[in-house]
Tab-separated table of N, CA, C and O in Angstrom:
chain	number	residue	atom	x	y	z
V	10	MET	N	0.846	-1.188	0.000
V	10	MET	CA	0.000	0.000	0.000
V	10	MET	C	0.884	1.242	0.000
V	10	MET	O	1.906	1.296	0.664
V	11	ALA	N	0.474	2.242	-0.774
V	11	ALA	CA	1.262	3.461	-0.887
V	11	ALA	C	1.220	4.252	0.414
V	11	ALA	O	0.215	4.293	1.107
V	12	ARG	N	2.310	4.863	0.729
V	12	ARG	CA	2.437	5.672	1.925
V	12	ARG	C	1.975	7.089	1.612
V	12	ARG	O	2.266	7.614	0.555
V	13	THR	N	1.213	7.696	2.497
V	13	THR	CA	0.774	9.077	2.262
V	13	THR	C	1.883	10.042	2.651
V	13	THR	O	2.761	9.719	3.441
V	14	ASP	N	1.816	11.223	2.101
V	14	ASP	CA	2.772	12.246	2.520
V	14	ASP	C	2.104	13.152	3.559
V	14	ASP	O	0.907	13.044	3.816
V	15	SER	N	2.868	14.023	4.146
V	15	SER	CA	2.354	14.834	5.249
V	15	SER	C	1.232	15.784	4.802
V	15	SER	O	0.293	16.020	5.564
V	16	PHE	N	1.291	16.311	3.569
V	16	PHE	CA	0.232	17.203	3.111
V	16	PHE	C	-1.080	16.442	2.935
V	16	PHE	O	-2.158	16.946	3.269
V	17	VAL	N	-0.995	15.220	2.425
V	17	VAL	CA	-2.198	14.396	2.267
V	17	VAL	C	-2.802	14.104	3.636
V	17	VAL	O	-4.011	14.255	3.834
V	18	GLU	N	-1.979	13.710	4.587
V	18	GLU	CA	-2.464	13.433	5.948
V	18	GLU	C	-3.104	14.675	6.558
V	18	GLU	O	-4.166	14.592	7.180
V	19	TYR	N	-2.462	15.822	6.380
V	19	TYR	CA	-2.983	17.084	6.903
V	19	TYR	C	-4.339	17.412	6.281
V	19	TYR	O	-5.293	17.796	6.970
V	20	THR	N	-4.458	17.231	4.961
V	20	THR	CA	-5.700	17.534	4.255
V	20	THR	C	-6.824	16.615	4.709
V	20	THR	O	-7.948	17.063	4.953
V	21	VAL	N	-6.525	15.324	4.836
V	21	VAL	CA	-7.536	14.366	5.305
V	21	VAL	C	-7.983	14.754	6.716
V	21	VAL	O	-9.175	14.683	7.039
V	22	GLU	N	-7.058	15.201	7.533
V	22	GLU	CA	-7.390	15.654	8.885
V	22	GLU	C	-8.309	16.890	8.833
V	22	GLU	O	-9.272	16.989	9.581
V	23	LEU	N	-8.003	17.835	7.931
V	23	LEU	CA	-8.848	19.022	7.777
V	23	LEU	C	-10.273	18.641	7.376
V	23	LEU	O	-11.234	19.311	7.752
V	24	LEU	N	-10.394	17.559	6.614
V	24	LEU	CA	-11.690	17.142	6.082
V	24	LEU	C	-12.447	16.163	6.969
V	24	LEU	O	-13.504	15.674	6.590
V	25	GLU	N	-11.933	15.890	8.175
V	25	GLU	CA	-12.545	14.853	9.012
V	25	GLU	C	-13.996	15.160	9.408
V	25	GLU	O	-14.777	14.248	9.612
V	26	LYS	N	-14.381	16.426	9.459
V	26	LYS	CA	-15.770	16.778	9.792
V	26	LYS	C	-16.728	16.404	8.658
V	26	LYS	O	-17.930	16.313	8.856
V	27	LEU	N	-16.185	16.167	7.475
V	27	LEU	CA	-16.976	15.753	6.321
V	27	LEU	C	-17.414	14.297	6.453
V	27	LEU	O	-18.487	13.924	5.986
V	28	GLY	N	-16.586	13.491	7.089
V	28	GLY	CA	-16.854	12.061	7.225
V	28	GLY	C	-15.558	11.287	7.067
V	28	GLY	O	-14.479	11.873	7.066
V	29	PRO	N	-15.658	9.966	6.898
V	29	PRO	CA	-14.454	9.132	6.791
V	29	PRO	C	-13.787	9.248	5.410
V	29	PRO	O	-13.987	8.417	4.526
V	30	VAL	N	-13.008	10.299	5.227
V	30	VAL	CA	-12.313	10.547	3.965
V	30	VAL	C	-11.127	9.598	3.855
V	30	VAL	O	-10.357	9.435	4.796
V	31	LYS	N	-10.995	8.983	2.691
V	31	LYS	CA	-9.883	8.078	2.402
V	31	LYS	C	-9.042	8.691	1.292
V	31	LYS	O	-9.560	9.381	0.421
V	32	SER	N	-7.736	8.426	1.333
V	32	SER	CA	-6.853	8.881	0.259
V	32	SER	C	-6.259	7.669	-0.438
V	32	SER	O	-6.037	6.634	0.184
V	33	ARG	N	-6.045	7.823	-1.735
V	33	ARG	CA	-5.464	6.743	-2.532
V	33	ARG	C	-4.514	7.367	-3.544
V	33	ARG	O	-4.875	8.331	-4.225
V	34	SER	N	-3.302	6.824	-3.649
V	34	SER	CA	-2.352	7.384	-4.604
V	34	SER	C	-2.795	7.064	-6.026
V	34	SER	O	-3.388	6.017	-6.289
V	35	MET	N	-2.526	8.011	-6.914
V	35	MET	CA	-2.894	7.841	-8.317
V	35	MET	C	-2.112	8.806	-9.195
V	35	MET	O	-2.021	9.985	-8.879
V	36	PHE	N	-1.524	8.327	-10.241
V	36	PHE	CA	-0.855	9.150	-11.249
V	36	PHE	C	0.048	10.243	-10.673
V	36	PHE	O	0.003	11.386	-11.111
V	37	GLY	N	0.816	9.929	-9.683
V	37	GLY	CA	1.722	10.907	-9.098
V	37	GLY	C	1.051	11.854	-8.116
V	37	GLY	O	1.697	12.739	-7.563
V	38	GLY	N	-0.237	11.697	-7.888
V	38	GLY	CA	-0.969	12.521	-6.938
V	38	GLY	C	-1.785	11.631	-6.027
V	38	GLY	O	-1.465	10.460	-5.831
V	39	TRP	N	-2.851	12.187	-5.489
V	39	TRP	CA	-3.703	11.457	-4.550
V	39	TRP	C	-5.158	11.752	-4.840
V	39	TRP	O	-5.519	12.900	-5.081
V	40	GLY	N	-5.995	10.741	-4.792
V	40	GLY	CA	-7.432	10.922	-4.895
V	40	GLY	C	-8.020	10.927	-3.500
V	40	GLY	O	-7.561	10.193	-2.622
V	41	LEU	N	-9.016	11.754	-3.264
V	41	LEU	CA	-9.716	11.804	-1.980
V	41	LEU	C	-11.129	11.279	-2.189
V	41	LEU	O	-11.833	11.718	-3.112
V	42	TYR	N	-11.533	10.353	-1.323
V	42	TYR	CA	-12.801	9.650	-1.490
V	42	TYR	C	-13.651	9.739	-0.229
V	42	TYR	O	-13.128	9.685	0.880
V	43	LEU	N	-14.946	9.810	-0.446
V	43	LEU	CA	-15.919	9.711	0.643
V	43	LEU	C	-17.018	8.793	0.132
V	43	LEU	O	-17.576	9.041	-0.942
V	44	GLY	N	-17.292	7.746	0.855
V	44	GLY	CA	-18.314	6.804	0.429
V	44	GLY	C	-17.985	6.134	-0.895
V	44	GLY	O	-18.885	5.814	-1.666
V	45	GLY	N	-16.704	5.963	-1.178
V	45	GLY	CA	-16.286	5.307	-2.408
V	45	GLY	C	-16.275	6.197	-3.636
V	45	GLY	O	-15.936	5.746	-4.727
V	46	ARG	N	-16.630	7.464	-3.484
V	46	ARG	CA	-16.660	8.391	-4.621
V	46	ARG	C	-15.556	9.434	-4.484
V	46	ARG	O	-15.400	10.058	-3.440
V	47	MET	N	-14.837	9.633	-5.569
V	47	MET	CA	-13.750	10.612	-5.567
V	47	MET	C	-14.334	12.017	-5.649
V	47	MET	O	-15.064	12.348	-6.576
V	48	PHE	N	-13.989	12.837	-4.661
V	48	PHE	CA	-14.490	14.213	-4.633
V	48	PHE	C	-13.360	15.228	-4.647
V	48	PHE	O	-13.602	16.428	-4.738
V	49	GLY	N	-12.136	14.763	-4.554
V	49	GLY	CA	-11.010	15.682	-4.547
V	49	GLY	C	-9.741	15.002	-4.992
V	49	GLY	O	-9.673	13.770	-5.081
V	50	LEU	N	-8.752	15.815	-5.292
V	50	LEU	CA	-7.437	15.278	-5.611
V	50	LEU	C	-6.375	16.232	-5.106
V	50	LEU	O	-6.623	17.423	-4.910
V	51	ILE	N	-5.229	15.652	-4.873
V	51	ILE	CA	-4.073	16.432	-4.452
V	51	ILE	C	-2.985	16.191	-5.483
V	51	ILE	O	-2.635	15.048	-5.772
V	52	ALA	N	-2.501	17.276	-6.064
V	52	ALA	CA	-1.433	17.207	-7.061
V	52	ALA	C	-0.515	18.391	-6.855
V	52	ALA	O	-0.986	19.514	-6.645
V	53	GLY	N	0.772	18.133	-6.882
V	53	GLY	CA	1.734	19.218	-6.714
V	53	GLY	C	1.579	19.955	-5.400
V	53	GLY	O	1.790	21.157	-5.335
V	54	GLY	N	1.166	19.232	-4.352
V	54	GLY	CA	1.017	19.862	-3.045
V	54	GLY	C	-0.176	20.802	-2.952
V	54	GLY	O	-0.217	21.677	-2.083
V	55	GLN	N	-1.162	20.627	-3.836
V	55	GLN	CA	-2.339	21.506	-3.863
V	55	GLN	C	-3.600	20.660	-3.845
V	55	GLN	O	-3.693	19.658	-4.547
V	56	LEU	N	-4.584	21.066	-3.054
V	56	LEU	CA	-5.885	20.404	-3.010
V	56	LEU	C	-6.774	20.961	-4.114
V	56	LEU	O	-6.830	22.172	-4.325
V	57	PHE	N	-7.466	20.052	-4.801
V	57	PHE	CA	-8.462	20.412	-5.803
V	57	PHE	C	-9.741	19.659	-5.464
V	57	PHE	O	-9.685	18.483	-5.097
V	58	LEU	N	-10.883	20.327	-5.601
V	58	LEU	CA	-12.178	19.736	-5.284
V	58	LEU	C	-13.034	19.613	-6.544
V	58	LEU	O	-12.971	20.471	-7.427
V	59	LYS	N	-13.821	18.552	-6.613
V	59	LYS	CA	-14.655	18.279	-7.786
V	59	LYS	C	-15.713	19.364	-7.964
V	59	LYS	O	-16.335	19.801	-7.012
V	60	VAL	N	-15.895	19.782	-9.210
V	60	VAL	CA	-16.936	20.744	-9.561
V	60	VAL	C	-17.784	20.161	-10.687
V	60	VAL	O	-17.373	19.224	-11.368
V	61	ASP	N	-18.957	20.715	-10.870
V	61	ASP	CA	-19.813	20.383	-12.006
V	61	ASP	C	-20.510	21.667	-12.430
V	61	ASP	O	-20.178	22.752	-11.939
V	62	GLU	N	-21.488	21.542	-13.325
V	62	GLU	CA	-22.159	22.743	-13.834
V	62	GLU	C	-22.899	23.500	-12.735
V	62	GLU	O	-23.121	24.703	-12.840
V	63	VAL	N	-23.244	22.812	-11.654
V	63	VAL	CA	-23.946	23.457	-10.535
V	63	VAL	C	-22.985	24.253	-9.659
V	63	VAL	O	-23.282	25.370	-9.242
V	64	THR	N	-21.808	23.688	-9.375
V	64	THR	CA	-20.897	24.293	-8.402
V	64	THR	C	-19.752	25.113	-9.008
V	64	THR	O	-19.175	25.955	-8.322
V	65	LYS	N	-19.448	24.881	-10.258
V	65	LYS	CA	-18.318	25.590	-10.885
V	65	LYS	C	-18.448	27.107	-10.775
V	65	LYS	O	-17.461	27.788	-10.459
V	66	PRO	N	-19.637	27.687	-10.995
V	66	PRO	CA	-19.748	29.150	-10.858
V	66	PRO	C	-19.360	29.661	-9.463
V	66	PRO	O	-18.774	30.739	-9.337
V	67	ASP	N	-19.659	28.890	-8.419
V	67	ASP	CA	-19.285	29.298	-7.059
V	67	ASP	C	-17.767	29.344	-6.908
V	67	ASP	O	-17.215	30.271	-6.303
V	68	PHE	N	-17.099	28.334	-7.441
V	68	PHE	CA	-15.642	28.280	-7.361
V	68	PHE	C	-15.024	29.408	-8.180
V	68	PHE	O	-14.063	30.045	-7.733
V	69	GLN	N	-15.583	29.668	-9.359
V	69	GLN	CA	-15.076	30.768	-10.185
V	69	GLN	C	-15.236	32.102	-9.470
V	69	GLN	O	-14.309	32.919	-9.444
V	70	ALA	N	-16.414	32.328	-8.888
V	70	ALA	CA	-16.692	33.595	-8.207
V	70	ALA	C	-15.784	33.810	-7.000
V	70	ALA	O	-15.478	34.949	-6.646
V	71	ALA	N	-15.327	32.716	-6.387
V	71	ALA	CA	-14.454	32.811	-5.211
V	71	ALA	C	-12.979	32.930	-5.594
V	71	ALA	O	-12.115	32.951	-4.725
V	72	GLY	N	-12.687	33.001	-6.893
V	72	GLY	CA	-11.309	33.186	-7.341
V	72	GLY	C	-10.471	31.913	-7.323
V	72	GLY	O	-9.244	31.977	-7.291
V	73	CYS	N	-11.131	30.769	-7.354
V	73	CYS	CA	-10.424	29.482	-7.340
V	73	CYS	C	-9.843	29.195	-8.727
V	73	CYS	O	-10.218	29.822	-9.710
V	74	ARG	N	-8.905	28.233	-8.778
V	74	ARG	CA	-8.243	27.882	-10.035
V	74	ARG	C	-8.507	26.420	-10.391
V	74	ARG	O	-8.552	25.566	-9.516
V	75	PRO	N	-8.625	26.124	-11.688
V	75	PRO	CA	-8.850	24.732	-12.095
V	75	PRO	C	-7.548	23.922	-12.095
V	75	PRO	O	-6.457	24.483	-12.187
V	76	PHE	N	-7.716	22.610	-12.009
V	76	PHE	CA	-6.595	21.692	-12.182
V	76	PHE	C	-6.393	21.526	-13.682
V	76	PHE	O	-7.319	21.155	-14.407
V	77	ILE	N	-5.200	21.833	-14.154
V	77	ILE	CA	-4.881	21.734	-15.578
V	77	ILE	C	-3.612	20.900	-15.708
V	77	ILE	O	-2.647	21.109	-14.982
V	78	TYR	N	-3.646	19.948	-16.623
V	78	TYR	CA	-2.432	19.178	-16.901
V	78	TYR	C	-2.096	19.324	-18.382
V	78	TYR	O	-2.946	19.691	-19.194
V	79	GLU	N	-0.853	19.061	-18.710
V	79	GLU	CA	-0.395	19.169	-20.089
V	79	GLU	C	-0.795	17.932	-20.874
V	79	GLU	O	-0.288	16.841	-20.618
V	80	GLY	N	-1.709	18.089	-21.812
V	80	GLY	CA	-2.116	17.006	-22.688
V	80	GLY	C	-1.101	16.840	-23.803
V	80	GLY	O	-0.065	17.508	-23.840
V	81	MET	N	-1.391	15.944	-24.722
V	81	MET	CA	-0.476	15.681	-25.834
V	81	MET	C	-0.225	16.932	-26.677
V	81	MET	O	0.900	17.187	-27.082
V	82	LYS	N	-1.284	17.704	-26.936
V	82	LYS	CA	-1.139	18.887	-27.785
V	82	LYS	C	-1.440	20.191	-27.073
V	82	LYS	O	-0.863	21.214	-27.387
V	83	THR	N	-2.376	20.132	-26.126
V	83	THR	CA	-2.800	21.350	-25.442
V	83	THR	C	-3.051	21.064	-23.967
V	83	THR	O	-3.245	19.906	-23.580
V	84	PRO	N	-3.069	22.095	-23.143
V	84	PRO	CA	-3.421	21.896	-21.733
V	84	PRO	C	-4.875	21.413	-21.613
V	84	PRO	O	-5.736	21.793	-22.404
V	85	VAL	N	-5.121	20.558	-20.623
V	85	VAL	CA	-6.449	19.996	-20.406
V	85	VAL	C	-6.949	20.403	-19.020
V	85	VAL	O	-6.271	20.166	-18.022
V	86	GLU	N	-8.123	21.037	-18.985
V	86	GLU	CA	-8.724	21.435	-17.714
V	86	GLU	C	-9.625	20.313	-17.219
V	86	GLU	O	-10.491	19.832	-17.940
V	87	MET	N	-9.410	19.909	-15.983
V	87	MET	CA	-10.217	18.862	-15.367
V	87	MET	C	-11.332	19.508	-14.543
V	87	MET	O	-11.299	20.699	-14.277
V	88	GLY	N	-12.272	18.707	-14.097
V	88	GLY	CA	-13.400	19.184	-13.299
V	88	GLY	C	-13.068	19.260	-11.823
V	88	GLY	O	-13.884	18.867	-10.982
V	89	TYR	N	-11.875	19.752	-11.506
V	89	TYR	CA	-11.428	19.925	-10.118
V	89	TYR	C	-10.827	21.314	-9.994
V	89	TYR	O	-10.043	21.727	-10.847
V	90	TRP	N	-11.212	22.015	-8.930
V	90	TRP	CA	-10.744	23.381	-8.700
V	90	TRP	C	-10.217	23.511	-7.272
V	90	TRP	O	-10.651	22.791	-6.370
V	91	THR	N	-9.316	24.454	-7.079
V	91	THR	CA	-8.818	24.727	-5.738
V	91	THR	C	-9.953	25.297	-4.892
V	91	THR	O	-10.858	25.935	-5.427
V	92	PRO	N	-9.896	25.088	-3.585
V	92	PRO	CA	-10.826	25.821	-2.723
V	92	PRO	C	-10.342	27.268	-2.615
V	92	PRO	O	-9.205	27.573	-2.984
V	93	PRO	N	-11.173	28.163	-2.116
V	93	PRO	CA	-10.718	29.544	-1.917
V	93	PRO	C	-9.504	29.591	-0.988
V	93	PRO	O	-9.354	28.747	-0.099
V	94	ALA	N	-8.650	30.575	-1.192
V	94	ALA	CA	-7.414	30.699	-0.416
V	94	ALA	C	-7.679	30.743	1.089
V	94	ALA	O	-6.934	30.147	1.868
V	95	ASP	N	-8.752	31.417	1.516
V	95	ASP	CA	-9.025	31.528	2.948
V	95	ASP	C	-9.526	30.218	3.565
V	95	ASP	O	-9.598	30.092	4.783
V	96	ALA	N	-9.858	29.232	2.729
V	96	ALA	CA	-10.341	27.949	3.238
V	96	ALA	C	-9.251	26.878	3.245
V	96	ALA	O	-9.459	25.787	3.772
V	97	ALA	N	-8.103	27.177	2.686
V	97	ALA	CA	-7.053	26.176	2.515
V	97	ALA	C	-6.558	25.571	3.828
V	97	ALA	O	-6.238	24.383	3.881
V	98	ASP	N	-6.486	26.360	4.893
V	98	ASP	CA	-5.948	25.880	6.169
V	98	ASP	C	-6.951	25.947	7.312
V	98	ASP	O	-6.565	25.904	8.469
V	99	ASP	N	-8.220	26.061	6.983
V	99	ASP	CA	-9.245	26.211	8.009
V	99	ASP	C	-10.334	25.172	7.771
V	99	ASP	O	-11.083	25.252	6.795
V	100	ALA	N	-10.414	24.183	8.652
V	100	ALA	CA	-11.361	23.078	8.477
V	100	ALA	C	-12.797	23.576	8.362
V	100	ALA	O	-13.568	23.060	7.546
V	101	TYR	N	-13.170	24.568	9.152
V	101	TYR	CA	-14.550	25.071	9.117
V	101	TYR	C	-14.839	25.836	7.832
V	101	TYR	O	-15.936	25.750	7.285
V	102	ALA	N	-13.864	26.579	7.324
V	102	ALA	CA	-14.051	27.312	6.070
V	102	ALA	C	-14.016	26.362	4.874
V	102	ALA	O	-14.687	26.596	3.864
V	103	LEU	N	-13.269	25.279	4.991
V	103	LEU	CA	-13.148	24.309	3.903
V	103	LEU	C	-14.382	23.416	3.787
V	103	LEU	O	-14.744	22.981	2.691
V	104	LEU	N	-15.041	23.155	4.901
V	104	LEU	CA	-16.157	22.207	4.938
V	104	LEU	C	-17.256	22.471	3.897
V	104	LEU	O	-17.648	21.551	3.176
V	105	PRO	N	-17.779	23.696	3.757
V	105	PRO	CA	-18.834	23.892	2.751
V	105	PRO	C	-18.345	23.646	1.323
V	105	PRO	O	-19.104	23.169	0.478
V	106	TRP	N	-17.089	23.945	1.049
V	106	TRP	CA	-16.533	23.714	-0.282
V	106	TRP	C	-16.363	22.214	-0.540
V	106	TRP	O	-16.644	21.730	-1.643
V	107	ALA	N	-15.944	21.501	0.489
V	107	ALA	CA	-15.806	20.051	0.367
V	107	ALA	C	-17.179	19.407	0.181
V	107	ALA	O	-17.329	18.460	-0.596
V	108	ARG	N	-18.189	19.924	0.863
V	108	ARG	CA	-19.559	19.394	0.687
V	108	ARG	C	-20.050	19.617	-0.746
V	108	ARG	O	-20.715	18.761	-1.320
V	109	LYS	N	-19.721	20.775	-1.313
V	109	LYS	CA	-20.080	21.035	-2.709
V	109	LYS	C	-19.417	19.997	-3.620
V	109	LYS	O	-20.031	19.516	-4.580
V	110	ALA	N	-18.174	19.658	-3.313
V	110	ALA	CA	-17.437	18.681	-4.118
V	110	ALA	C	-18.053	17.285	-3.987
V	110	ALA	O	-18.186	16.558	-4.980
V	111	VAL	N	-18.443	16.913	-2.785
V	111	VAL	CA	-19.091	15.610	-2.566
V	111	VAL	C	-20.430	15.580	-3.306
V	111	VAL	O	-20.767	14.578	-3.958
V	112	ASP	N	-21.178	16.669	-3.247
V	112	ASP	CA	-22.446	16.741	-3.966
V	112	ASP	C	-22.224	16.598	-5.478
V	112	ASP	O	-22.974	15.902	-6.159
V	113	ALA	N	-21.188	17.247	-5.989
V	113	ALA	CA	-20.868	17.141	-7.419
V	113	ALA	C	-20.493	15.699	-7.774
V	113	ALA	O	-20.912	15.180	-8.820
V	114	ALA	N	-19.728	15.037	-6.912
V	114	ALA	CA	-19.353	13.637	-7.147
V	114	ALA	C	-20.587	12.738	-7.126
V	114	ALA	O	-20.703	11.817	-7.947
V	115	ASN	N	-21.509	13.008	-6.224
V	115	ASN	CA	-22.742	12.221	-6.155
V	115	ASN	C	-23.603	12.428	-7.398
V	115	ASN	O	-24.185	11.478	-7.928
V	116	ARG	N	-23.700	13.672	-7.867
V	116	ARG	CA	-24.476	13.938	-9.087
V	116	ARG	C	-23.843	13.235	-10.291
V	116	ARG	O	-24.546	12.669	-11.137
V	117	ALA	N	-22.513	13.263	-10.360
V	117	ALA	CA	-21.818	12.597	-11.467
V	117	ALA	C	-22.065	11.094	-11.438
V	117	ALA	O	-22.300	10.476	-12.480
V	118	ALA	N	-22.054	10.496	-10.253
V	118	ALA	CA	-22.309	9.064	-10.121
V	118	ALA	C	-23.743	8.731	-10.521
V	118	ALA	O	-23.994	7.717	-11.187
V	119	LEU	N	-24.678	9.585	-10.149
V	119	LEU	CA	-26.077	9.374	-10.505
V	119	LEU	C	-26.269	9.449	-12.021
V	119	LEU	O	-26.950	8.612	-12.618
V	120	LYS	N	-25.651	10.452	-12.647
V	120	LYS	CA	-25.738	10.588	-14.098
V	120	LYS	C	-25.168	9.354	-14.790
V	120	LYS	O	-25.743	8.848	-15.751
V	121	LYS	N	-24.032	8.892	-14.297
V	121	LYS	CA	-23.381	7.714	-14.878
V	121	LYS	C	-24.277	6.484	-14.734
V	121	LYS	O	-24.432	5.703	-15.673
V	122	ALA	N	-24.882	6.322	-13.573
V	122	ALA	CA	-25.768	5.174	-13.339
V	122	ALA	C	-26.988	5.238	-14.253
V	122	ALA	O	-27.425	4.213	-14.793
V	123	GLN	N	-27.543	6.427	-14.447
V	123	GLN	CA	-28.703	6.578	-15.319
V	123	GLN	C	-28.341	6.267	-16.766
V	123	GLN	O	-29.098	5.614	-17.481
V	124	LYS	N	-27.170	6.732	-17.182
V	124	LYS	CA	-26.718	6.475	-18.550
V	124	LYS	C	-26.502	4.979	-18.764
V	124	LYS	O	-26.907	4.422	-19.781
V	125	THR	N	-25.898	4.310	-17.788
V	125	THR	CA	-25.662	2.867	-17.869
V	125	THR	C	-26.981	2.109	-17.904
V	125	THR	O	-27.146	1.165	-18.678
V	126	ALA	N	-27.937	2.542	-17.091
V	126	ALA	CA	-29.245	1.877	-17.058
V	126	ALA	C	-29.960	2.014	-18.399
V	126	ALA	O	-30.594	1.063	-18.862
V	127	ARG	N	-29.858	3.169	-19.031
V	127	ARG	CA	-30.495	3.370	-20.339
V	127	ARG	C	-29.873	2.454	-21.390
V	127	ARG	O	-30.563	1.913	-22.241
V	128	LYS	N	-28.557	2.285	-21.331
V	128	LYS	CA	-27.868	1.423	-22.293
V	128	LYS	C	-28.252	-0.044	-22.094
V	128	LYS	O	-28.340	-0.797	-23.050
V	129	LYS	N	-28.463	-0.435	-20.844
V	129	LYS	CA	-28.772	-1.828	-20.537
V	129	LYS	C	-30.250	-2.164	-20.664
V	129	LYS	O	-30.611	-3.321	-20.710
V	130	ALA	N	-31.104	-1.163	-20.699
V	130	ALA	CA	-32.553	-1.402	-20.768
V	130	ALA	C	-32.896	-2.070	-22.093
V	130	ALA	O	-32.434	-1.646	-23.146
V	131	PRO	N	-33.711	-3.122	-22.046
V	131	PRO	CA	-34.093	-3.784	-23.291
V	131	PRO	C	-34.969	-2.872	-24.138
V	131	PRO	O	-35.752	-2.079	-23.611
V	132	ALA	N	-34.804	-2.992	-25.433
V	132	ALA	CA	-35.622	-2.187	-26.344
V	132	ALA	C	-37.066	-2.657	-26.254
V	132	ALA	O	-37.331	-3.845	-26.083
V	133	LYS	N	-37.996	-1.725	-26.345
V	133	LYS	CA	-39.415	-2.083	-26.289
V	133	LYS	C	-39.784	-2.842	-27.551
V	133	LYS	O	-39.390	-2.469	-28.651
V	134	LYS	N	-40.567	-3.894	-27.351
V	134	LYS	CA	-41.032	-4.659	-28.497
V	134	LYS	C	-42.155	-3.896	-29.169
V	134	LYS	O	-43.021	-3.337	-28.514
V	135	ARG	N	-42.124	-3.920	-30.476
V	135	ARG	CA	-43.204	-3.284	-31.229
V	135	ARG	C	-44.241	-4.361	-31.518
V	135	ARG	O	-43.908	-5.433	-31.989
V	136	THR	N	-45.438	-4.085	-31.192
V	136	THR	CA	-46.499	-5.039	-31.432
V	136	THR	C	-47.443	-4.482	-32.487
V	136	THR	O	-47.659	-3.269	-32.569
V	137	SER	N	-48.005	-5.364	-33.233
V	137	SER	CA	-48.940	-4.979	-34.284
V	137	SER	C	-50.286	-4.655	-33.657
V	137	SER	O	-50.749	-5.343	-32.765
V	138	ARG	N	-50.877	-3.629	-34.112
V	138	ARG	CA	-52.186	-3.248	-33.601
V	138	ARG	C	-53.303	-3.701	-34.556
V	138	ARG	O	-54.436	-3.354	-34.384
V	139	VAL	N	-52.944	-4.443	-35.557
V	139	VAL	CA	-53.928	-4.905	-36.521
V	139	VAL	C	-54.662	-6.098	-35.924
V	139	VAL	O	-54.049	-7.045	-35.448
V	140	LYS	N	-55.978	-6.021	-35.912
V	140	LYS	CA	-56.777	-7.120	-35.366
V	140	LYS	C	-56.890	-8.221	-36.418
V	140	LYS	O	-57.139	-7.953	-37.582
V	141	PRO	N	-56.694	-9.463	-35.957
V	141	PRO	CA	-56.871	-10.559	-36.911
V	141	PRO	C	-58.328	-10.693	-37.305
V	141	PRO	O	-59.231	-10.441	-36.512
V	142	SER	N	-58.633	-11.122	-38.560
V	142	SER	CA	-60.017	-11.256	-38.999
V	142	SER	C	-60.561	-12.628	-38.753
V	142	SER	O	-60.025	-13.613	-38.646
């Protein structure tokens, strides 16, 4: 099992009021999970929280920055943003932002489940409405 670094441990400690947050190493960074759903990541010593179309405007308005990595041809923006600067070291200030991230992760999981269910649903049989004579 991968060993956590001190920043990951500190961040998980800050998020303890959210619930049993777990960290898992991934691609040179760390994923943060609650209830089996990834709601945050740590890369380059920086916390990023999951956003969606509902929460992204709040993060933008608070002056947060997106997680961007260098793609093959162009930079790629992911659906994770930093929390506001004043919430970075304050568990109580971070909590509402982390809750927004968990909510975004839950909505994403719900959308994925609905999409999967639609793909797996059997096609409706077409029946003839012509009465036999």
